[in-house]
C-alpha cells in the first residue's frame, strides 16, 4: 500500500472547498433521468451529456473529482476524441469510478438490500487504475422501516464496504465509502439520527477490522434529515446540527473528509445544509464537502433537454451549482448567489 499517495489523493479531493461531481449513474439510472427530459439514452447521447459537464469551463475551481460509470471512463469527447479521464486529469480533476455492481435483495430479509461486486474486484481495480482512476465508490443502501434496518443488513453491508475499501487501498485507489441511509419513508429526524449513528459505528468497526487506513479514504454519507414523507420537516439549522452531532460521535478524526450525497434533497436545500454545517462556529476535525449527483446535475440536465444547441446553457447551470456548493464548503454561500446565474 502506498500510504503517501493515498493520503495525498484523499486530501486533494477535499482541498480548498472543492467537492465531487457524482456522474456515475448506471446505464439504467441515467436512462430514467433522460426519460424525464424526453431524451433517448444512447451511448452517444450519454457521452454528449457527460462531456458537457466535464468540459464546462472553470468547473475545476469547485470540483476536485468526478465519479464515473464503467462506460464513461472508457468514453471520449465527441469532438476531438479525448478520453474523459485524460480531459479531467489535464484540468486537475481526479477521475473516479463506481465499482459496486448494485444493491440486491438481501436473502431472508424482506425490504433490505446488500451491495454486490467483490468477486474479481482486485483485477477490475487494477484495470481502472491503468485507465486513470485514482478513487472509487461503493454504495451501500440502508432502508428505514418497521423493524429495519436489521443488524444482519448493517453488518453485511459494512463488511462488503470494508473489503472493498481494503482492496482499493492495495491498488493505490482511494475508496469513497458510501453507506446511504435512505430518505424514503415517513420517519422523523431523530430516527434518521439513530440509524445513521448505528450504521456508521458498524462501518468504522469493520473498516478497522479490515485494516483500512482512515487517512486514505473519504466518507460519503447521508445527512441526518427528516424522511421525504415526514409530516414535520426539520429546518436547515436542525439538520446541520444533528448531522454534525452524530458524526462527531462516530466518525474518527483521522478521516480527512466527509463528502455528502444529496439523496433526493432539492439542489438548493442540499447547498443550504452543507453551508449551515460549515458555518457552525466550532472547528470540525474533518473537511465537510459534497459528492452530489442530482443536486449538481438537475438544473444542467433540464437546461440541456437532450439538445446539443442547449449545451452552453446547461454548462452555465452546472457551473453555477458547482460554484454555490463550492461556497457552501467554506460556509460562504448565501441565497443571493442564486440570482447570479
Ligand atoms: P445523489 O447526490 O443524487 O444522491 O447521488 C450521489 C450518489 O453518488 C449516490 O450514490
Tab-separated table of C-alpha atoms and ligand atoms in Angstrom:
chain	number	residue	atom	x	y	z
A	1	UNK	CA	0.000	0.000	0.000
A	2	UNK	CA	1.410	3.410	-0.966
A	3	UNK	CA	0.267	5.352	2.081
A	4	UNK	CA	1.648	8.690	0.932
A	5	UNK	CA	-0.085	8.556	-2.432
A	6	UNK	CA	-3.402	7.559	-0.842
A	7	UNK	CA	-3.235	10.342	1.725
A	8	UNK	CA	-2.339	12.919	-0.942
A	9	UNK	CA	-5.209	11.816	-3.168
A	10	UNK	CA	-7.738	11.831	-0.313
A	11	UNK	CA	-6.633	15.292	0.763
A	12	UNK	CA	-6.719	16.597	-2.814
A	13	UNK	CA	-10.386	15.581	-3.029
A	14	UNK	CA	-11.387	17.854	-0.156
A	15	UNK	CA	-8.878	20.646	-0.577
A	16	UNK	CA	-9.789	24.356	-0.995
A	17	UNK	CA	-13.534	23.911	-0.602
A	18	UNK	CA	-13.731	21.531	-3.533
A	19	UNK	CA	-16.032	18.541	-3.823
A	20	UNK	CA	-17.027	15.687	-6.082
A	21	UNK	CA	-19.379	15.503	-9.038
A	22	UNK	CA	-21.146	12.128	-8.860
A	23	UNK	CA	-21.811	11.334	-12.526
A	24	UNK	CA	-21.719	7.565	-12.103
A	25	UNK	CA	-25.356	6.739	-12.784
A	26	UNK	CA	-25.631	3.232	-14.189
A	27	UNK	CA	-26.968	2.876	-17.740
A	28	UNK	CA	-30.391	2.105	-16.313
A	29	UNK	CA	-30.426	5.057	-13.880
A	30	UNK	CA	-29.248	7.617	-16.472
A	31	UNK	CA	-31.902	6.170	-18.782
A	32	UNK	CA	-34.550	7.096	-16.180
A	33	UNK	CA	-33.115	10.624	-15.852
A	34	UNK	CA	-33.091	11.034	-19.658
A	35	UNK	CA	-36.671	9.804	-19.970
A	36	UNK	CA	-37.751	12.649	-17.650
A	37	UNK	CA	-36.444	15.122	-20.248
A	38	UNK	CA	-37.796	13.096	-23.170
A	39	UNK	CA	-34.374	12.017	-24.416
A	40	UNK	CA	-33.438	8.582	-25.647
A	41	UNK	CA	-30.482	7.097	-23.786
A	42	UNK	CA	-27.993	6.074	-26.489
A	43	UNK	CA	-24.271	5.668	-25.907
A	44	UNK	CA	-23.565	8.836	-27.907
A	45	UNK	CA	-26.174	10.877	-26.016
A	46	UNK	CA	-24.722	9.726	-22.705
A	47	UNK	CA	-21.260	10.771	-23.911
A	48	UNK	CA	-22.625	14.141	-25.092
A	49	UNK	CA	-24.233	14.761	-21.706
A	50	UNK	CA	-21.276	13.657	-19.586
A	51	UNK	CA	-18.941	15.524	-21.937
A	52	UNK	CA	-20.822	18.780	-21.466
A	53	UNK	CA	-20.393	18.520	-17.711
A	54	UNK	CA	-16.704	17.646	-17.865
A	55	UNK	CA	-15.815	20.319	-20.459
A	56	UNK	CA	-17.570	23.101	-18.545
A	57	UNK	CA	-15.000	25.842	-18.345
A	58	UNK	CA	-13.901	26.574	-14.798
A	59	UNK	CA	-15.709	23.631	-13.160
A	60	UNK	CA	-12.305	22.643	-11.763
A	61	UNK	CA	-12.428	25.684	-9.459
A	62	UNK	CA	-15.001	23.773	-7.378
A	63	UNK	CA	-14.824	20.134	-8.496
A	64	UNK	CA	-11.825	18.056	-7.426
A	65	UNK	CA	-13.030	14.702	-8.712
A	66	UNK	CA	-15.681	13.078	-10.879
A	67	UNK	CA	-17.145	9.633	-10.244
A	68	UNK	CA	-17.864	7.828	-13.494
A	69	UNK	CA	-19.556	4.637	-14.558
A	70	UNK	CA	-17.514	1.973	-16.370
A	71	UNK	CA	-18.825	3.044	-19.780
A	72	UNK	CA	-17.939	6.721	-19.188
A	73	UNK	CA	-14.372	6.019	-18.051
A	74	UNK	CA	-13.795	4.397	-21.462
A	75	UNK	CA	-15.511	7.181	-23.454
A	76	UNK	CA	-14.062	10.246	-25.161
A	77	UNK	CA	-15.350	13.675	-26.103
A	78	UNK	CA	-17.440	13.550	-29.276
A	79	UNK	CA	-15.446	16.375	-30.897
A	80	UNK	CA	-11.776	15.678	-30.782
A	81	UNK	CA	-11.934	12.247	-29.222
A	82	UNK	CA	-10.072	12.987	-25.992
A	83	UNK	CA	-10.548	10.350	-23.317
A	84	UNK	CA	-12.665	11.743	-20.484
A	85	UNK	CA	-10.135	10.600	-17.895
A	86	UNK	CA	-7.343	12.447	-19.747
A	87	UNK	CA	-9.515	15.549	-20.198
A	88	UNK	CA	-10.235	15.633	-16.453
A	89	UNK	CA	-6.644	14.969	-15.400
A	90	UNK	CA	-5.454	17.783	-17.689
A	91	UNK	CA	-7.822	20.125	-15.787
A	92	UNK	CA	-6.501	18.897	-12.443
A	93	UNK	CA	-9.690	16.911	-11.729
A	94	UNK	CA	-9.291	13.348	-10.452
A	95	UNK	CA	-11.136	10.606	-12.333
A	96	UNK	CA	-13.111	8.240	-10.101
A	97	UNK	CA	-15.037	5.058	-10.784
A	98	UNK	CA	-18.096	3.348	-9.320
A	99	UNK	CA	-17.070	-0.254	-8.720
A	100	UNK	CA	-20.001	-1.885	-6.947
A	101	UNK	CA	-22.387	-3.842	-9.136
A	102	UNK	CA	-25.552	-2.691	-7.398
A	103	UNK	CA	-27.695	-3.279	-4.324
A	104	UNK	CA	-29.553	-6.619	-4.499
A	105	UNK	CA	-32.241	-8.065	-2.198
A	106	UNK	CA	-30.666	-9.489	0.972
A	107	UNK	CA	-31.714	-13.119	1.267
A	108	UNK	CA	-34.161	-13.749	4.091
A	109	UNK	CA	-34.593	-10.038	4.835
A	110	UNK	CA	-37.571	-8.565	3.092
A	111	UNK	CA	-37.189	-4.913	2.153
A	112	UNK	CA	-33.425	-4.876	2.704
A	113	UNK	CA	-30.507	-4.880	0.287
A	114	UNK	CA	-26.868	-5.809	0.184
A	115	UNK	CA	-24.438	-4.345	-2.314
A	116	UNK	CA	-22.549	-6.774	-4.545
A	117	UNK	CA	-19.331	-6.563	-6.557
A	118	UNK	CA	-16.456	-8.068	-4.563
A	119	UNK	CA	-15.808	-11.013	-6.918
A	120	UNK	CA	-12.998	-10.106	-9.314
A	121	UNK	CA	-12.746	-6.623	-7.800
A	122	UNK	CA	-8.932	-6.701	-7.421
A	123	UNK	CA	-8.497	-7.262	-11.173
A	124	UNK	CA	-11.097	-4.639	-12.071
A	125	UNK	CA	-9.401	-2.089	-9.817
A	126	UNK	CA	-6.040	-2.783	-11.456
A	127	UNK	CA	-7.565	-2.114	-14.860
A	128	UNK	CA	-9.319	1.033	-13.629
A	129	UNK	CA	-6.017	2.324	-12.237
A	130	UNK	CA	-4.452	1.819	-15.680
A	131	UNK	CA	-7.384	3.737	-17.196
A	132	UNK	CA	-6.627	6.690	-14.904
A	133	UNK	CA	-8.980	6.198	-11.943
A	134	UNK	CA	-7.477	7.411	-8.663
A	135	UNK	CA	-10.521	6.958	-6.453
A	136	UNK	CA	-13.536	4.651	-6.386
A	137	UNK	CA	-17.019	4.457	-4.950
A	138	UNK	CA	-19.127	1.694	-3.414
A	139	UNK	CA	-22.646	2.489	-2.225
A	140	UNK	CA	-24.498	0.516	0.422
A	141	UNK	CA	-28.220	1.174	0.792
A	142	UNK	CA	-29.917	1.113	4.185
A	143	UNK	CA	-33.690	1.416	4.363
A	144	UNK	CA	-35.571	2.630	7.434
A	145	UNK	CA	-38.914	0.982	8.087
A	146	UNK	CA	-40.814	-1.216	10.533
A	147	UNK	CA	-38.175	-3.399	12.196
A	148	UNK	CA	-35.493	-2.433	9.676
A	149	UNK	CA	-32.605	-1.957	9.249
A	150	UNK	CA	-31.659	-5.267	10.838
A	151	UNK	CA	-28.254	-5.963	12.307
A	152	UNK	CA	-27.777	-8.560	9.531
A	153	UNK	CA	-28.244	-5.898	6.856
A	154	UNK	CA	-25.958	-3.380	8.553
A	155	UNK	CA	-23.204	-5.920	9.171
A	156	UNK	CA	-23.341	-7.460	5.670
A	157	UNK	CA	-23.101	-4.061	4.025
A	158	UNK	CA	-20.380	-2.801	6.367
A	159	UNK	CA	-18.331	-5.952	5.768
A	160	UNK	CA	-18.560	-5.521	1.993
A	161	UNK	CA	-17.692	-1.815	2.228
A	162	UNK	CA	-14.605	-2.587	4.311
A	163	UNK	CA	-13.370	-5.349	1.999
A	164	UNK	CA	-13.895	-3.077	-0.996
A	165	UNK	CA	-12.001	-0.256	0.751
A	166	UNK	CA	-9.064	-2.522	1.627
A	167	UNK	CA	-8.816	-3.751	-1.983
A	168	UNK	CA	-8.872	-0.171	-3.271
A	169	UNK	CA	-6.050	0.904	-0.990
A	170	UNK	CA	-3.977	-2.128	-2.000
A	171	UNK	CA	-4.242	-0.863	-5.623
A	172	UNK	CA	-3.426	2.790	-4.840
A	173	UNK	CA	-7.050	3.880	-5.255
A	174	UNK	CA	-8.764	5.998	-2.578
A	175	UNK	CA	-12.048	4.384	-1.523
A	176	UNK	CA	-15.153	6.513	-1.161
A	177	UNK	CA	-17.082	4.622	1.491
A	178	UNK	CA	-20.785	5.298	0.970
A	179	UNK	CA	-23.295	3.902	3.431
A	180	UNK	CA	-26.538	5.649	2.462
A	181	UNK	CA	-29.396	5.621	4.941
A	182	UNK	CA	-32.252	6.434	2.580
A	183	UNK	CA	-34.580	9.424	2.987
A	184	UNK	CA	-37.558	7.339	1.828
A	185	UNK	CA	-40.405	6.943	4.317
A	186	UNK	CA	-42.172	8.949	6.985
A	187	UNK	CA	-39.690	8.778	9.848
A	188	UNK	CA	-38.573	11.879	11.731
A	189	UNK	CA	-35.044	13.262	12.000
A	190	UNK	CA	-34.448	11.502	15.367
A	191	UNK	CA	-34.919	8.091	13.792
A	192	UNK	CA	-32.522	9.001	10.981
A	193	UNK	CA	-30.013	10.105	13.649
A	194	UNK	CA	-30.271	6.765	15.461
A	195	UNK	CA	-29.942	4.624	12.346
A	196	UNK	CA	-27.146	6.727	10.849
A	197	UNK	CA	-25.237	6.566	14.126
A	198	UNK	CA	-25.552	2.786	14.273
A	199	UNK	CA	-24.727	2.337	10.587
A	200	UNK	CA	-21.559	4.426	10.813
A	201	UNK	CA	-20.481	2.785	14.068
A	202	UNK	CA	-20.649	-0.633	12.423
A	203	UNK	CA	-18.987	0.608	9.222
A	204	UNK	CA	-15.987	2.045	11.110
A	205	UNK	CA	-15.714	-1.118	13.203
A	206	UNK	CA	-15.452	-3.172	10.002
A	207	UNK	CA	-13.016	-0.718	8.389
A	208	UNK	CA	-10.806	-1.121	11.464
A	209	UNK	CA	-11.051	-4.936	11.322
A	210	UNK	CA	-10.027	-4.978	7.650
A	211	UNK	CA	-7.070	-2.659	8.279
A	212	UNK	CA	-8.322	0.215	6.149
A	213	UNK	CA	-6.180	3.333	6.549
A	214	UNK	CA	-8.647	6.042	7.541
A	215	UNK	CA	-6.333	8.860	6.403
A	216	UNK	CA	-6.564	7.484	2.864
A	217	UNK	CA	-10.338	7.276	2.446
A	218	UNK	CA	-13.332	9.600	2.083
A	219	UNK	CA	-16.711	9.026	3.740
A	220	UNK	CA	-19.810	9.680	1.632
A	221	UNK	CA	-22.828	9.565	3.917
A	222	UNK	CA	-26.387	10.834	4.050
A	223	UNK	CA	-27.171	13.844	6.187
A	224	UNK	CA	-29.270	13.403	9.328
A	225	UNK	CA	-32.570	14.578	7.959
A	226	UNK	CA	-36.368	14.105	8.093
A	227	UNK	CA	-37.723	11.490	5.676
A	228	UNK	CA	-39.261	12.743	2.441
A	229	UNK	CA	-42.829	11.954	3.604
A	230	UNK	CA	-42.404	13.001	7.231
A	231	UNK	CA	-45.103	15.495	8.185
A	232	UNK	CA	-42.645	17.608	10.180
A	233	UNK	CA	-39.640	18.678	8.181
A	234	UNK	CA	-36.623	19.730	10.248
A	235	UNK	CA	-35.157	23.158	9.490
A	236	UNK	CA	-31.829	23.691	7.765
A	237	UNK	CA	-30.203	24.516	11.135
A	238	UNK	CA	-31.660	21.408	12.797
A	239	UNK	CA	-30.342	19.170	10.030
A	240	UNK	CA	-26.908	20.791	10.201
A	241	UNK	CA	-26.705	20.497	13.995
A	242	UNK	CA	-27.951	16.904	14.131
A	243	UNK	CA	-25.628	15.789	11.341
A	244	UNK	CA	-22.558	17.312	12.952
A	245	UNK	CA	-23.513	15.965	16.409
A	246	UNK	CA	-23.980	12.467	15.034
A	247	UNK	CA	-20.727	12.483	13.069
A	248	UNK	CA	-18.661	13.891	15.932
A	249	UNK	CA	-19.735	10.809	17.895
A	250	UNK	CA	-18.859	8.171	15.354
A	251	UNK	CA	-16.524	9.391	12.594
A	252	UNK	CA	-12.855	9.258	13.642
A	253	UNK	CA	-10.901	12.479	13.171
A	254	UNK	CA	-8.313	10.620	11.054
A	255	UNK	CA	-10.802	10.654	8.163
A	256	UNK	CA	-9.777	13.652	6.038
A	257	UNK	CA	-13.124	14.425	4.522
A	258	UNK	CA	-16.831	13.780	4.511
A	259	UNK	CA	-18.455	14.379	1.124
A	260	UNK	CA	-22.220	14.177	1.453
A	261	UNK	CA	-24.596	12.642	-1.062
A	262	UNK	CA	-27.723	14.646	-1.859
A	263	UNK	CA	-30.050	11.648	-1.832
A	264	UNK	CA	-33.244	13.309	-3.052
A	265	UNK	CA	-32.858	16.741	-1.429
A	266	UNK	CA	-33.555	19.597	-3.828
A	267	UNK	CA	-30.407	21.214	-5.153
A	268	UNK	CA	-30.944	24.414	-3.163
A	269	UNK	CA	-31.620	22.642	0.117
A	270	UNK	CA	-28.575	20.377	-0.334
A	271	UNK	CA	-26.437	23.504	-0.727
A	272	UNK	CA	-28.057	25.221	2.278
A	273	UNK	CA	-27.453	22.193	4.519
A	274	UNK	CA	-23.790	21.978	3.584
A	275	UNK	CA	-23.375	25.696	4.096
A	276	UNK	CA	-25.042	25.603	7.522
A	277	UNK	CA	-22.706	22.850	8.721
A	278	UNK	CA	-19.650	24.746	7.532
A	279	UNK	CA	-20.898	27.969	9.140
A	280	UNK	CA	-21.008	26.438	12.626
A	281	UNK	CA	-18.535	28.119	14.910
A	282	UNK	CA	-16.765	25.063	16.281
A	283	UNK	CA	-13.798	23.759	14.373
A	284	UNK	CA	-14.529	20.300	12.954
A	285	UNK	CA	-11.939	17.529	12.671
A	286	UNK	CA	-12.724	16.758	9.018
A	287	UNK	CA	-13.497	18.773	5.894
A	288	UNK	CA	-17.215	18.765	5.038
A	289	UNK	CA	-17.943	18.903	1.338
A	290	UNK	CA	-20.210	17.478	-1.350
A	291	UNK	CA	-20.355	14.481	-3.641
A	292	UNK	CA	-23.660	15.332	-5.204
A	293	UNK	CA	-25.307	13.657	-8.147
A	294	UNK	CA	-28.808	15.016	-8.614
A	295	UNK	CA	-28.177	18.216	-6.625
A	296	UNK	CA	-25.357	19.182	-9.005
A	297	UNK	CA	-26.900	17.930	-12.206
A	298	UNK	CA	-30.672	18.523	-12.233
A	299	UNK	CA	-30.535	22.148	-13.421
A	300	UNK	CA	-27.989	21.285	-16.118
A	301	UNK	CA	-29.896	18.222	-17.284
A	302	UNK	CA	-33.112	20.232	-17.622
A	303	UNK	CA	-31.365	23.092	-19.416
A	304	UNK	CA	-29.779	20.631	-21.871
A	305	UNK	CA	-33.023	18.766	-22.565
A	306	UNK	CA	-31.172	16.367	-24.860
A	307	UNK	CA	-30.417	19.109	-27.433
A	308	UNK	CA	-26.860	19.929	-28.478
A	309	UNK	CA	-27.719	23.571	-29.089
A	310	UNK	CA	-28.521	23.926	-25.358
A	311	UNK	CA	-25.060	22.850	-24.198
A	312	UNK	CA	-23.880	26.405	-23.317
A	313	UNK	CA	-26.997	26.977	-21.149
A	314	UNK	CA	-26.548	23.609	-19.461
A	315	UNK	CA	-22.892	24.374	-18.734
A	316	UNK	CA	-23.875	27.694	-17.221
A	317	UNK	CA	-26.355	25.943	-14.935
A	318	UNK	CA	-23.809	23.310	-13.922
A	319	UNK	CA	-21.088	25.891	-13.261
A	320	UNK	CA	-23.474	27.870	-11.100
A	321	UNK	CA	-24.459	24.902	-8.897
A	322	UNK	CA	-20.837	23.876	-8.561
A	323	UNK	CA	-19.961	27.445	-7.564
A	324	UNK	CA	-22.745	27.571	-4.940
A	325	UNK	CA	-21.639	24.269	-3.433
A	326	UNK	CA	-18.005	25.381	-3.521
A	327	UNK	CA	-19.040	28.429	-1.471
A	328	UNK	CA	-21.066	26.197	0.894
A	329	UNK	CA	-17.981	24.084	1.533
A	330	UNK	CA	-16.478	27.255	3.061
A	331	UNK	CA	-19.722	28.273	4.792
A	332	UNK	CA	-19.817	31.314	2.474
A	333	UNK	CA	-22.936	30.565	0.437
A	334	UNK	CA	-25.836	32.998	0.522
A	335	UNK	CA	-29.272	32.890	-1.088
A	336	UNK	CA	-28.302	35.942	-3.152
A	337	UNK	CA	-25.884	33.740	-5.068
A	338	UNK	CA	-28.903	32.042	-6.613
A	339	UNK	CA	-29.660	35.227	-8.563
A	340	UNK	CA	-26.186	35.465	-10.003
A	341	UNK	CA	-26.546	32.773	-12.699
B	1	LIG	P1	-27.211	11.871	-5.204
B	1	LIG	O1	-26.442	13.075	-4.751
B	1	LIG	O2	-28.137	12.144	-6.354
B	1	LIG	O3	-27.829	11.119	-4.058
B	1	LIG	O4	-26.142	10.899	-5.850
B	1	LIG	C1	-24.976	10.681	-5.201
B	1	LIG	C2	-24.539	9.301	-5.427
B	1	LIG	O5	-23.478	9.080	-5.942
B	1	LIG	C3	-25.423	8.215	-4.984
B	1	LIG	O6	-24.698	7.041	-4.945
